[in-house]
mmCIF file of C-alpha atoms and ligand atoms in Angstrom:
data_model
loop_
_atom_site.group_PDB
_atom_site.id
_atom_site.type_symbol
_atom_site.label_atom_id
_atom_site.label_comp_id
_atom_site.label_asym_id
_atom_site.label_seq_id
_atom_site.Cartn_x
_atom_site.Cartn_y
_atom_site.Cartn_z
ATOM 1 C CA MET M 22 0.000 0.000 0.000
ATOM 2 C CA THR M 23 2.731 2.472 -0.849
ATOM 3 C CA GLY M 24 0.634 3.811 -3.700
ATOM 4 C CA LYS M 25 0.824 7.331 -5.074
ATOM 5 C CA ASP M 26 -0.823 10.053 -3.078
ATOM 6 C CA THR M 27 -2.751 12.349 -5.333
ATOM 7 C CA GLY M 28 -5.449 14.898 -4.575
ATOM 8 C CA PRO M 29 -5.674 18.619 -3.997
ATOM 9 C CA THR M 30 -2.579 18.897 -1.795
ATOM 10 C CA HIS M 31 -0.432 16.771 -4.087
ATOM 11 C CA HIS M 32 1.679 19.880 -4.819
ATOM 12 C CA LEU M 33 2.489 20.027 -1.085
ATOM 13 C CA ALA M 34 2.843 16.300 -0.502
ATOM 14 C CA GLU M 35 5.268 15.770 -3.353
ATOM 15 C CA PRO M 36 8.064 18.076 -2.079
ATOM 16 C CA ALA M 37 7.591 16.532 1.378
ATOM 17 C CA ARG M 38 7.887 13.044 -0.078
ATOM 18 C CA LYS M 39 11.161 14.022 -1.760
ATOM 19 C CA GLN M 40 12.445 15.445 1.519
ATOM 20 C CA LEU M 41 11.594 12.535 3.805
ATOM 21 C CA PRO M 42 12.774 8.932 4.128
ATOM 22 C CA GLN M 43 10.057 6.746 2.582
ATOM 23 C CA GLU M 44 9.029 5.173 5.895
ATOM 24 C CA HIS M 45 8.547 8.556 7.547
ATOM 25 C CA TYR M 46 6.604 9.919 4.602
ATOM 26 C CA ASP M 47 4.437 6.793 4.682
ATOM 27 C CA PHE M 48 3.846 7.146 8.417
ATOM 28 C CA PHE M 49 2.427 10.624 7.829
ATOM 29 C CA ALA M 50 0.579 9.862 4.596
ATOM 30 C CA GLY M 51 -0.804 6.454 5.378
ATOM 31 C CA GLY M 52 -4.071 5.154 6.711
ATOM 32 C CA ALA M 53 -5.470 1.902 8.029
ATOM 33 C CA GLY M 54 -6.342 -1.180 5.995
ATOM 34 C CA GLU M 55 -6.978 -0.471 2.326
ATOM 35 C CA GLU M 56 -6.901 3.278 3.046
ATOM 36 C CA THR M 57 -10.523 3.627 2.005
ATOM 37 C CA ALA M 58 -11.465 6.009 4.810
ATOM 38 C CA LEU M 59 -8.319 8.014 4.106
ATOM 39 C CA ARG M 60 -9.219 8.469 0.423
ATOM 40 C CA GLU M 61 -12.880 9.016 1.143
ATOM 41 C CA ASN M 62 -12.199 11.981 3.417
ATOM 42 C CA GLU M 63 -11.045 13.978 0.405
ATOM 43 C CA ASN M 64 -13.275 12.293 -2.174
ATOM 44 C CA ALA M 65 -16.439 13.015 -0.185
ATOM 45 C CA PHE M 66 -15.764 16.750 -0.411
ATOM 46 C CA GLY M 67 -15.327 16.314 -4.158
ATOM 47 C CA ARG M 68 -18.841 14.848 -4.375
ATOM 48 C CA LEU M 69 -20.374 17.938 -2.797
ATOM 49 C CA ALA M 70 -21.021 21.295 -4.455
ATOM 50 C CA LEU M 71 -21.975 24.676 -3.034
ATOM 51 C CA LEU M 72 -24.983 26.684 -4.216
ATOM 52 C CA PRO M 73 -24.009 30.343 -3.969
ATOM 53 C CA ARG M 74 -26.554 32.944 -2.861
ATOM 54 C CA VAL M 75 -26.691 36.188 -4.848
ATOM 55 C CA LEU M 76 -27.476 39.860 -4.315
ATOM 56 C CA ARG M 77 -26.933 39.733 -0.597
ATOM 57 C CA GLY M 78 -25.168 43.103 -0.539
ATOM 58 C CA GLY M 79 -22.804 44.283 2.154
ATOM 59 C CA ALA M 80 -19.115 44.677 1.424
ATOM 60 C CA ASP M 81 -18.073 43.959 4.997
ATOM 61 C CA ARG M 82 -16.964 40.420 5.633
ATOM 62 C CA SER M 83 -15.419 38.551 8.557
ATOM 63 C CA THR M 84 -14.259 34.969 8.804
ATOM 64 C CA GLY M 85 -14.149 35.070 12.622
ATOM 65 C CA VAL M 86 -15.889 32.487 14.792
ATOM 66 C CA SER M 87 -16.336 32.043 18.506
ATOM 67 C CA VAL M 88 -15.146 28.708 19.930
ATOM 68 C CA LEU M 89 -15.211 27.933 23.667
ATOM 69 C CA ASP M 90 -15.381 31.611 24.603
ATOM 70 C CA ARG M 91 -12.513 32.686 22.356
ATOM 71 C CA GLU M 92 -12.723 34.609 19.105
ATOM 72 C CA TRP M 93 -10.813 32.842 16.347
ATOM 73 C CA PRO M 94 -9.924 34.856 13.226
ATOM 74 C CA ALA M 95 -10.936 31.944 10.994
ATOM 75 C CA PRO M 96 -12.894 28.706 11.435
ATOM 76 C CA LEU M 97 -9.705 26.713 11.239
ATOM 77 C CA PHE M 98 -7.297 24.903 13.582
ATOM 78 C CA VAL M 99 -4.323 22.561 13.311
ATOM 79 C CA SER M 100 -5.370 19.023 14.287
ATOM 80 C CA PRO M 101 -3.066 16.986 16.518
ATOM 81 C CA THR M 102 -0.560 14.934 14.553
ATOM 82 C CA ALA M 103 2.343 12.932 15.920
ATOM 83 C CA PHE M 104 6.100 13.312 15.587
ATOM 84 C CA HIS M 105 6.654 16.721 13.907
ATOM 85 C CA ARG M 106 10.402 16.385 14.397
ATOM 86 C CA LEU M 107 10.309 13.522 11.919
ATOM 87 C CA ALA M 108 9.066 16.077 9.407
ATOM 88 C CA HIS M 109 11.489 18.865 10.300
ATOM 89 C CA PRO M 110 14.228 19.315 12.923
ATOM 90 C CA HIS M 111 12.370 22.295 14.446
ATOM 91 C CA GLY M 112 9.289 20.113 14.835
ATOM 92 C CA GLU M 113 6.284 21.259 16.839
ATOM 93 C CA ALA M 114 7.950 24.534 17.878
ATOM 94 C CA ALA M 115 8.052 25.577 14.209
ATOM 95 C CA THR M 116 4.446 24.500 13.701
ATOM 96 C CA ALA M 117 3.414 26.416 16.818
ATOM 97 C CA ARG M 118 5.126 29.651 15.759
ATOM 98 C CA ALA M 119 3.710 29.346 12.254
ATOM 99 C CA ALA M 120 0.156 28.650 13.407
ATOM 100 C CA ALA M 121 0.294 31.547 15.874
ATOM 101 C CA ALA M 122 1.620 33.875 13.173
ATOM 102 C CA ALA M 123 -1.186 32.800 10.840
ATOM 103 C CA GLY M 124 -3.814 33.272 13.584
ATOM 104 C CA VAL M 125 -4.713 29.596 13.600
ATOM 105 C CA PRO M 126 -5.188 27.707 16.904
ATOM 106 C CA LEU M 127 -3.040 24.623 17.367
ATOM 107 C CA VAL M 128 -3.821 21.284 18.984
ATOM 108 C CA THR M 129 -0.619 19.694 20.215
ATOM 109 C CA GLY M 130 -0.727 16.283 21.810
ATOM 110 C CA VAL M 131 0.814 13.441 23.743
ATOM 111 C CA ALA M 132 2.476 12.145 20.592
ATOM 112 C CA ALA M 133 4.400 15.370 20.033
ATOM 113 C CA THR M 134 8.182 15.203 19.917
ATOM 114 C CA THR M 135 8.318 18.515 21.831
ATOM 115 C CA SER M 136 6.897 19.007 25.314
ATOM 116 C CA VAL M 137 3.611 20.844 25.667
ATOM 117 C CA ALA M 138 5.367 23.546 27.715
ATOM 118 C CA ASP M 139 7.832 24.200 24.877
ATOM 119 C CA VAL M 140 5.074 24.167 22.244
ATOM 120 C CA VAL M 141 2.981 26.722 24.120
ATOM 121 C CA ALA M 142 6.078 28.864 24.760
ATOM 122 C CA ALA M 143 6.909 28.868 21.030
ATOM 123 C CA ALA M 144 3.343 29.860 20.104
ATOM 124 C CA ARG M 145 3.262 32.622 22.732
ATOM 125 C CA GLU M 146 6.627 34.008 21.560
ATOM 126 C CA GLN M 147 4.849 34.730 18.324
ATOM 127 C CA ASP M 148 1.532 35.835 19.761
ATOM 128 C CA ALA M 149 0.906 36.215 23.488
ATOM 129 C CA ASP M 150 -2.756 35.279 22.949
ATOM 130 C CA ALA M 151 -2.162 32.226 20.766
ATOM 131 C CA VAL M 152 -4.677 29.451 21.392
ATOM 132 C CA VAL M 153 -3.110 26.054 22.098
ATOM 133 C CA TRP M 154 -5.111 22.966 23.105
ATOM 134 C CA PHE M 155 -3.713 19.669 24.328
ATOM 135 C CA GLN M 156 -4.794 16.284 22.928
ATOM 136 C CA LEU M 157 -4.538 13.145 24.994
ATOM 137 C CA TYR M 158 -5.826 9.612 25.229
ATOM 138 C CA LEU M 159 -7.359 8.486 28.515
ATOM 139 C CA HIS M 160 -4.719 6.397 30.254
ATOM 140 C CA PRO M 161 -5.579 3.107 31.981
ATOM 141 C CA GLU M 162 -3.749 4.479 35.047
ATOM 142 C CA PRO M 163 -5.847 7.502 36.061
ATOM 143 C CA GLU M 164 -2.906 9.204 37.736
ATOM 144 C CA VAL M 165 -1.085 9.348 34.389
ATOM 145 C CA THR M 166 -4.051 11.167 32.868
ATOM 146 C CA THR M 167 -4.108 13.486 35.896
ATOM 147 C CA GLU M 168 -0.450 14.375 35.443
ATOM 148 C CA LEU M 169 -0.848 15.006 31.702
ATOM 149 C CA VAL M 170 -3.791 17.303 32.394
ATOM 150 C CA ARG M 171 -1.795 19.152 35.046
ATOM 151 C CA ARG M 172 1.087 19.678 32.594
ATOM 152 C CA ALA M 173 -1.213 20.945 29.864
ATOM 153 C CA GLN M 174 -2.931 23.318 32.248
ATOM 154 C CA ARG M 175 0.349 24.594 33.679
ATOM 155 C CA ALA M 176 1.714 25.121 30.158
ATOM 156 C CA GLY M 177 -1.268 27.351 29.384
ATOM 157 C CA CYS M 178 -3.470 25.172 27.178
ATOM 158 C CA SER M 179 -7.058 26.390 27.166
ATOM 159 C CA ALA M 180 -8.811 23.090 26.342
ATOM 160 C CA LEU M 181 -8.219 19.347 26.324
ATOM 161 C CA VAL M 182 -8.995 17.195 23.305
ATOM 162 C CA VAL M 183 -9.714 13.615 24.346
ATOM 163 C CA THR M 184 -9.328 11.161 21.483
ATOM 164 C CA VAL M 185 -11.688 8.211 21.886
ATOM 165 C CA ASP M 186 -11.569 6.452 18.512
ATOM 166 C CA SER M 187 -8.627 4.238 19.448
ATOM 167 C CA PRO M 188 -9.666 1.307 21.693
ATOM 168 C CA VAL M 189 -6.971 -0.514 19.716
ATOM 169 C CA PHE M 190 -4.355 0.813 17.335
ATOM 170 C CA GLY M 191 -5.400 0.966 13.657
ATOM 171 C CA ARG M 192 -3.587 -1.423 11.293
ATOM 172 C CA ARG M 193 -1.476 1.051 9.326
ATOM 173 C CA THR M 194 -0.678 -0.901 6.219
ATOM 174 C CA ARG M 195 2.308 1.147 5.114
ATOM 175 C CA ASP M 196 3.924 1.075 8.562
ATOM 176 C CA LEU M 197 3.488 -2.708 8.738
ATOM 177 C CA HIS M 198 5.017 -3.041 5.276
ATOM 178 C CA ASN M 199 7.936 -0.731 6.126
ATOM 179 C CA GLY M 200 8.469 -2.162 9.621
ATOM 180 C CA PHE M 201 8.080 1.344 11.058
ATOM 181 C CA HIS M 202 7.092 1.219 14.707
ATOM 182 C CA ASP M 203 9.411 3.517 16.631
ATOM 183 C CA LEU M 204 10.943 6.954 16.618
ATOM 184 C CA PRO M 205 14.629 7.024 15.649
ATOM 185 C CA PRO M 206 17.222 7.587 18.400
ATOM 186 C CA GLY M 207 17.268 11.180 19.616
ATOM 187 C CA LEU M 208 13.533 11.731 19.218
ATOM 188 C CA ALA M 209 10.921 10.917 21.852
ATOM 189 C CA THR M 210 7.352 11.609 22.871
ATOM 190 C CA GLU M 211 8.479 14.232 25.383
ATOM 191 C CA ASN M 212 5.125 14.545 27.140
ATOM 192 C CA MET M 213 5.204 10.893 28.131
ATOM 193 C CA ARG M 214 8.408 11.232 30.203
ATOM 194 C CA ASN M 215 8.559 11.254 33.985
ATOM 195 C CA LEU M 216 5.016 10.086 34.497
ATOM 196 C CA PRO M 217 3.746 7.812 37.271
ATOM 197 C CA GLY M 218 5.045 4.326 36.451
ATOM 198 C CA SER M 219 7.654 5.394 33.889
ATOM 199 C CA GLU M 220 11.317 4.509 34.181
ATOM 200 C CA PRO M 221 13.541 7.543 34.743
ATOM 201 C CA GLY M 222 14.114 9.338 31.456
ATOM 202 C CA ARG M 223 12.115 6.849 29.381
ATOM 203 C CA PRO M 224 8.755 7.880 27.971
ATOM 204 C CA LEU M 225 5.741 5.691 28.709
ATOM 205 C CA PRO M 226 4.181 4.100 25.634
ATOM 206 C CA ILE M 227 1.037 5.818 24.395
ATOM 207 C CA PRO M 228 -1.772 3.444 25.313
ATOM 208 C CA MET M 229 -4.522 2.314 22.998
ATOM 209 C CA TRP M 230 -7.084 0.560 25.199
ATOM 210 C CA PRO M 231 -10.859 0.312 25.454
ATOM 211 C CA ALA M 232 -11.670 3.155 27.828
ATOM 212 C CA GLY M 233 -15.311 3.674 28.842
ATOM 213 C CA TRP M 234 -17.676 6.567 29.600
ATOM 214 C CA ASP M 235 -16.812 6.132 33.312
ATOM 215 C CA ASP M 236 -13.173 6.950 32.561
ATOM 216 C CA LEU M 237 -14.274 10.072 30.725
ATOM 217 C CA ARG M 238 -16.569 10.996 33.646
ATOM 218 C CA ARG M 239 -13.597 10.776 35.990
ATOM 219 C CA LEU M 240 -11.696 13.220 33.792
ATOM 220 C CA ARG M 241 -14.735 15.520 33.626
ATOM 221 C CA GLU M 242 -14.845 15.625 37.417
ATOM 222 C CA GLN M 243 -11.126 16.281 37.620
ATOM 223 C CA THR M 244 -10.682 19.385 35.495
ATOM 224 C CA ASP M 245 -12.403 22.652 34.752
ATOM 225 C CA LEU M 246 -10.672 22.911 31.386
ATOM 226 C CA PRO M 247 -13.113 22.575 28.491
ATOM 227 C CA LEU M 248 -13.175 19.021 27.102
ATOM 228 C CA VAL M 249 -13.437 18.343 23.373
ATOM 229 C CA LEU M 250 -14.282 14.739 22.470
ATOM 230 C CA LYS M 251 -12.410 13.697 19.310
ATOM 231 C CA GLY M 252 -13.378 10.799 17.104
ATOM 232 C CA VAL M 253 -17.164 10.895 17.416
ATOM 233 C CA LEU M 254 -18.994 9.645 14.303
ATOM 234 C CA HIS M 255 -22.276 8.156 15.609
ATOM 235 C CA PRO M 256 -25.057 10.598 16.551
ATOM 236 C CA ASP M 257 -25.989 8.567 19.639
ATOM 237 C CA ASP M 258 -22.426 8.940 20.961
ATOM 238 C CA ALA M 259 -22.714 12.650 20.266
ATOM 239 C CA ARG M 260 -25.878 12.839 22.407
ATOM 240 C CA ILE M 261 -24.235 10.902 25.264
ATOM 241 C CA ALA M 262 -21.135 13.091 25.055
ATOM 242 C CA VAL M 263 -23.211 16.252 25.445
ATOM 243 C CA GLU M 264 -25.098 14.703 28.378
ATOM 244 C CA GLN M 265 -21.733 13.813 29.943
ATOM 245 C CA GLY M 266 -20.726 17.459 29.952
ATOM 246 C CA MET M 267 -18.413 17.617 26.938
ATOM 247 C CA ASP M 268 -17.847 21.210 25.836
ATOM 248 C CA ALA M 269 -17.360 20.441 22.138
ATOM 249 C CA LEU M 270 -17.219 17.457 19.788
ATOM 250 C CA LEU M 271 -14.735 16.795 17.026
ATOM 251 C CA VAL M 272 -16.187 14.645 14.247
ATOM 252 C CA SER M 273 -13.238 12.682 12.904
ATOM 253 C CA ASN M 274 -12.256 9.296 11.543
ATOM 254 C CA HIS M 275 -8.671 10.010 12.634
ATOM 255 C CA GLY M 276 -7.575 10.807 9.096
ATOM 256 C CA GLY M 277 -8.515 7.264 8.030
ATOM 257 C CA ARG M 278 -5.968 5.751 10.413
ATOM 258 C CA GLN M 279 -8.304 3.795 12.680
ATOM 259 C CA LEU M 280 -11.478 2.064 11.350
ATOM 260 C CA ASP M 281 -10.994 1.805 7.596
ATOM 261 C CA ALA M 282 -14.703 1.089 7.136
ATOM 262 C CA ALA M 283 -15.640 4.400 8.757
ATOM 263 C CA PRO M 284 -17.392 6.984 6.599
ATOM 264 C CA ALA M 285 -15.706 10.167 5.532
ATOM 265 C CA SER M 286 -15.837 12.672 8.371
ATOM 266 C CA VAL M 287 -17.874 15.118 6.291
ATOM 267 C CA GLU M 288 -20.452 12.389 5.638
ATOM 268 C CA ALA M 289 -20.849 11.723 9.364
ATOM 269 C CA LEU M 290 -21.003 15.417 10.236
ATOM 270 C CA PRO M 291 -24.652 16.303 9.453
ATOM 271 C CA ALA M 292 -26.162 13.585 11.673
ATOM 272 C CA VAL M 293 -23.855 14.516 14.558
ATOM 273 C CA ALA M 294 -24.698 18.196 14.114
ATOM 274 C CA ASP M 295 -28.420 17.327 14.171
ATOM 275 C CA ALA M 296 -27.979 15.225 17.322
ATOM 276 C CA VAL M 297 -26.075 17.980 19.092
ATOM 277 C CA ALA M 298 -28.660 20.563 18.003
ATOM 278 C CA GLY M 299 -26.464 23.558 18.787
ATOM 279 C CA ARG M 300 -25.895 22.639 22.456
ATOM 280 C CA VAL M 301 -22.097 22.622 22.022
ATOM 281 C CA PRO M 302 -19.850 23.501 19.075
ATOM 282 C CA VAL M 303 -19.208 20.721 16.581
ATOM 283 C CA LEU M 304 -15.759 20.644 14.984
ATOM 284 C CA MET M 305 -14.599 18.289 12.260
ATOM 285 C CA ASP M 306 -11.417 17.152 10.548
ATOM 286 C CA GLY M 307 -10.450 14.814 7.737
ATOM 287 C CA GLY M 308 -9.767 15.673 4.117
ATOM 288 C CA VAL M 309 -10.152 19.442 4.460
ATOM 289 C CA ARG M 310 -7.883 20.843 1.791
ATOM 290 C CA ARG M 311 -9.421 24.030 0.354
ATOM 291 C CA GLY M 312 -11.569 26.992 1.230
ATOM 292 C CA SER M 313 -14.605 25.333 -0.312
ATOM 293 C CA ASP M 314 -14.111 22.258 1.919
ATOM 294 C CA ILE M 315 -14.155 24.550 4.945
ATOM 295 C CA ALA M 316 -17.295 26.279 3.655
ATOM 296 C CA THR M 317 -19.000 22.925 3.008
ATOM 297 C CA ALA M 318 -18.219 21.623 6.493
ATOM 298 C CA LEU M 319 -19.464 24.840 8.075
ATOM 299 C CA ALA M 320 -22.672 24.721 6.033
ATOM 300 C CA LEU M 321 -23.210 21.148 7.250
ATOM 301 C CA GLY M 322 -22.926 22.152 10.889
ATOM 302 C CA ALA M 323 -19.250 22.515 11.844
ATOM 303 C CA ARG M 324 -18.120 25.591 13.777
ATOM 304 C CA ALA M 325 -14.505 25.099 12.683
ATOM 305 C CA VAL M 326 -12.380 22.497 10.898
ATOM 306 C CA GLY M 327 -9.010 20.892 11.618
ATOM 307 C CA ILE M 328 -6.116 20.350 9.230
ATOM 308 C CA GLY M 329 -3.814 17.354 9.625
ATOM 309 C CA ARG M 330 -1.498 16.187 6.852
ATOM 310 C CA PRO M 331 -1.126 19.380 4.780
ATOM 311 C CA VAL M 332 0.537 21.039 7.786
ATOM 312 C CA LEU M 333 3.009 18.146 7.951
ATOM 313 C CA TRP M 334 3.731 18.488 4.230
ATOM 314 C CA ALA M 335 4.339 22.216 4.515
ATOM 315 C CA LEU M 336 6.543 21.659 7.587
ATOM 316 C CA ALA M 337 8.610 18.947 5.912
ATOM 317 C CA ALA M 338 9.099 20.901 2.714
ATOM 318 C CA ARG M 339 9.617 24.436 4.002
ATOM 319 C CA GLY M 340 9.609 24.459 7.789
ATOM 320 C CA GLU M 341 7.967 27.238 9.788
ATOM 321 C CA GLU M 342 7.651 29.564 6.812
ATOM 322 C CA GLY M 343 5.973 26.856 4.773
ATOM 323 C CA VAL M 344 3.351 26.208 7.469
ATOM 324 C CA ARG M 345 2.669 29.921 7.973
ATOM 325 C CA GLU M 346 2.242 30.517 4.241
ATOM 326 C CA TYR M 347 0.055 27.436 3.826
ATOM 327 C CA LEU M 348 -2.309 28.358 6.683
ATOM 328 C CA THR M 349 -2.439 31.997 5.574
ATOM 329 C CA ALA M 350 -3.308 30.938 2.020
ATOM 330 C CA LEU M 351 -6.006 28.557 3.272
ATOM 331 C CA ARG M 352 -7.567 31.338 5.337
ATOM 332 C CA ALA M 353 -7.578 33.609 2.288
ATOM 333 C CA ASP M 354 -9.097 30.857 0.159
ATOM 334 C CA PHE M 355 -11.930 30.395 2.655
ATOM 335 C CA ASP M 356 -12.584 34.147 2.741
ATOM 336 C CA HIS M 357 -12.774 34.127 -1.070
ATOM 337 C CA VAL M 358 -15.230 31.209 -1.120
ATOM 338 C CA LEU M 359 -17.342 32.847 1.592
ATOM 339 C CA ALA M 360 -17.614 35.956 -0.584
ATOM 340 C CA LEU M 361 -18.497 33.952 -3.696
ATOM 341 C CA CYS M 362 -21.186 32.100 -1.724
ATOM 342 C CA GLY M 363 -22.777 35.441 -0.823
ATOM 343 C CA GLY M 364 -21.802 35.138 2.851
ATOM 344 C CA HIS M 365 -20.591 37.867 5.182
ATOM 345 C CA ARG M 366 -19.952 35.651 8.180
ATOM 346 C CA PRO M 367 -19.187 31.931 8.476
ATOM 347 C CA GLN M 368 -22.637 31.366 10.012
ATOM 348 C CA ASP M 369 -24.253 32.654 6.787
ATOM 349 C CA LEU M 370 -23.324 29.311 5.192
ATOM 350 C CA THR M 371 -26.312 26.995 5.520
ATOM 351 C CA ALA M 372 -27.061 23.351 4.796
ATOM 352 C CA ASP M 373 -29.411 24.182 1.886
ATOM 353 C CA GLN M 374 -26.359 25.446 0.004
ATOM 354 C CA VAL M 375 -24.740 21.993 -0.113
ATOM 355 C CA VAL M 376 -25.803 19.670 -2.922
ATOM 356 C CA GLU M 377 -24.518 16.413 -4.362
ATOM 357 C CA ARG M 378 -22.649 16.838 -7.612
ATOM 358 C CA GLY M 379 -24.446 15.166 -10.494
ATOM 359 C CA THR M 380 -27.839 15.262 -8.787
ATOM 360 C CA ALA M 381 -27.991 18.790 -7.333
ATOM 361 C CA ARG M 382 -29.907 17.215 -4.426
ATOM 362 C CA ARG M 383 -29.249 17.831 -0.749
ATOM 363 C CA PRO M 384 -27.118 15.039 0.757
ATOM 364 C CA SER M 385 -28.945 12.838 3.265
ATOM 365 C CA ARG M 386 -28.492 13.846 6.915
ATOM 366 C CA GLY M 387 -27.396 10.262 7.539
ATOM 367 C CA GLU M 388 -29.146 9.524 10.860
ATOM 368 C CA PRO M 389 -29.065 5.727 11.289
ATOM 369 C CA THR M 390 -32.610 4.317 11.042
ATOM 370 C CA CYS M 391 -32.423 1.598 13.696
HETATM 371 C C1 FMN Q 7 0.735 11.402 11.021
HETATM 372 C C2 FMN Q 7 -0.515 11.572 11.796
HETATM 373 C C3 FMN Q 7 -0.487 11.481 13.172
HETATM 374 C C4 FMN Q 7 -1.652 11.650 13.905
HETATM 375 N N1 FMN Q 7 -1.571 11.615 15.253
HETATM 376 C C5 FMN Q 7 -2.690 11.815 15.997
HETATM 377 C C6 FMN Q 7 -2.621 11.816 17.401
HETATM 378 O O1 FMN Q 7 -1.573 11.644 18.001
HETATM 379 N N2 FMN Q 7 -3.772 11.998 18.080
HETATM 380 C C7 FMN Q 7 -4.974 12.197 17.452
HETATM 381 O O2 FMN Q 7 -6.000 12.368 18.105
HETATM 382 N N3 FMN Q 7 -5.050 12.221 16.106
HETATM 383 C C8 FMN Q 7 -3.947 12.039 15.377
HETATM 384 N N4 FMN Q 7 -4.025 12.066 14.009
HETATM 385 C C9 FMN Q 7 -5.302 12.379 13.370
HETATM 386 C C10 FMN Q 7 -5.455 13.899 13.158
HETATM 387 O O3 FMN Q 7 -5.654 14.557 14.376
HETATM 388 C C11 FMN Q 7 -6.656 14.230 12.259
HETATM 389 O O4 FMN Q 7 -7.801 13.616 12.783
HETATM 390 C C12 FMN Q 7 -6.470 13.853 10.794
HETATM 391 O O5 FMN Q 7 -5.130 13.903 10.397
HETATM 392 C C13 FMN Q 7 -7.296 14.784 9.927
HETATM 393 O O6 FMN Q 7 -7.255 14.370 8.619
HETATM 394 P P1 FMN Q 7 -6.324 15.021 7.468
HETATM 395 O O7 FMN Q 7 -4.948 14.532 7.723
HETATM 396 O O8 FMN Q 7 -6.947 14.477 6.244
HETATM 397 O O9 FMN Q 7 -6.442 16.530 7.551
HETATM 398 C C14 FMN Q 7 -2.877 11.895 13.252
HETATM 399 C C15 FMN Q 7 -2.910 11.979 11.866
HETATM 400 C C16 FMN Q 7 -1.752 11.834 11.140
HETATM 401 C C17 FMN Q 7 -1.814 11.947 9.647
HETATM 402 C C1 COI Q 8 1.727 7.128 17.019
HETATM 403 C C2 COI Q 8 0.355 7.485 17.493
HETATM 404 C C3 COI Q 8 0.299 7.705 18.961
HETATM 405 C C4 COI Q 8 -0.158 8.681 16.783
HETATM 406 C C5 COI Q 8 -0.702 8.349 15.430
HETATM 407 O O1 COI Q 8 -0.053 7.984 14.505
HETATM 408 C C6 COI Q 8 -2.106 8.499 15.241
HETATM 409 O O2 COI Q 8 -2.798 8.768 16.225
HETATM 410 O O3 COI Q 8 -2.577 8.349 14.121
#
C-alpha cells in the first residue's frame, strides 16, 4: 500500500515526499487497511457542491468564529498529529510559531516530539494570545491522565482534546510493510516522560485501550478545562457526550488511520450536528484541503475544521515559513469562497447550500434508522 498520493494537496505532498525517508513519509501519509477512509475523506468533499446565494449586498466580511469563549480569526485549527520532528528538525515549535503567526489555533498532543510547555512557549513568543489545546488519550492508570492534564494546564493550554476512537491501534498498512514502529534515536514523545510508572528518562508508551464513559466521567470531574471529544462519528455517541458534559465534539475518523470502514468525516457530520442541536460547538477534521471544503463543512454544521497532513507536508518541505504561508493561504481561500457564496460571516453558510454533484440534491443527513 505504498501507492501514489494524489489529490488537492499533491503539490504540497510531493516536495515533502522528496524530503523525507520513505518510511517517515508513509507514516504521515498512510491510513489503516486499504486506506478507504483516508481516500474518502477527500473524495467526499469532491462529491459535494456549493450553491451560492446572490445579491446579498454588504461589502463587509469577517471569517471570525467564537469557539469555547474565544474569538478565532478563521474557522480553522491545526489538528493533533504525531512526531513533527520527523518532518522537520524544528518540529512542533516551528508548527506552533507558524500557526500563531497565521492566527490559527493549534492542537498539540501526547504524541508530540516537543513538550507541551515548549510548544505553548513557542506559540506565545509569536503571539501572546495564541490558542493552544492539548490532545490526549485516557490512560488506563488515572494518575497518568491526571499528570498530563496538570502539565497541559500549567503550560497554558485552554482546552483538552480527548481522542476516543482508538480502543486498539489501527492497522497502518504502510507502517506494517515498512516495519516502522518507533521513533529514531534522539527523538521521543516528550510529554510521556517522567510520568507515574515510567522509568527515569524513558517515555511511557502511548496506550490504545478500550476506555469507557466512566473513565471520561472521571476526567470531567477532575478538570475545569473545556473538554473536546475527538473521534465521534455516531449521533448517539454525540448525544451521550453532550449529556456527559463535553464542551465540544470533534467529528473525525482520525484521518482514516483507525477504522478503515468508517465513513468520511464530512459524511458523518450532518447527523452529529443534528444530534447535538447547537448545544455545544461541533468541529470536524479529515480531508479538508481548500476553502470550499471549509465552507462545506461549516454549512453542514461545523463551527470550525481541523487540518492534519497538509501542515506536515508544509513543515517537511519548508519548515515554519511553509506552514505559515500554507495556513495563511487557506484562510484567504476560505474568505474568497465565503464571498463567492454570498456570505458575510461563516454562520451565513447553511445546509441548503450543499448539494450532491451530479444530482444537485441535498445530501442525506445520515441519521441511522435503527
Ligand atoms: C501522522 C498523523 C499522526 C496523527 N496523530 C494523531 C494523534 O496523536 N492523536 C490524534 O487524536 N489524532 C492524530 N491524528 C489524526 C489527526 O488529528 C486528524 O484527525 C487527521 O489527520 C485529519 O485528517 P487530514 O490529515 O486528512 O487533515 C494523526 C494523523 C496523522 C496523519
Ligand atoms: C503514534 C500514534 C500515537 C499517533 C498516530 O499515529 C495516530 O494517532 O494516528
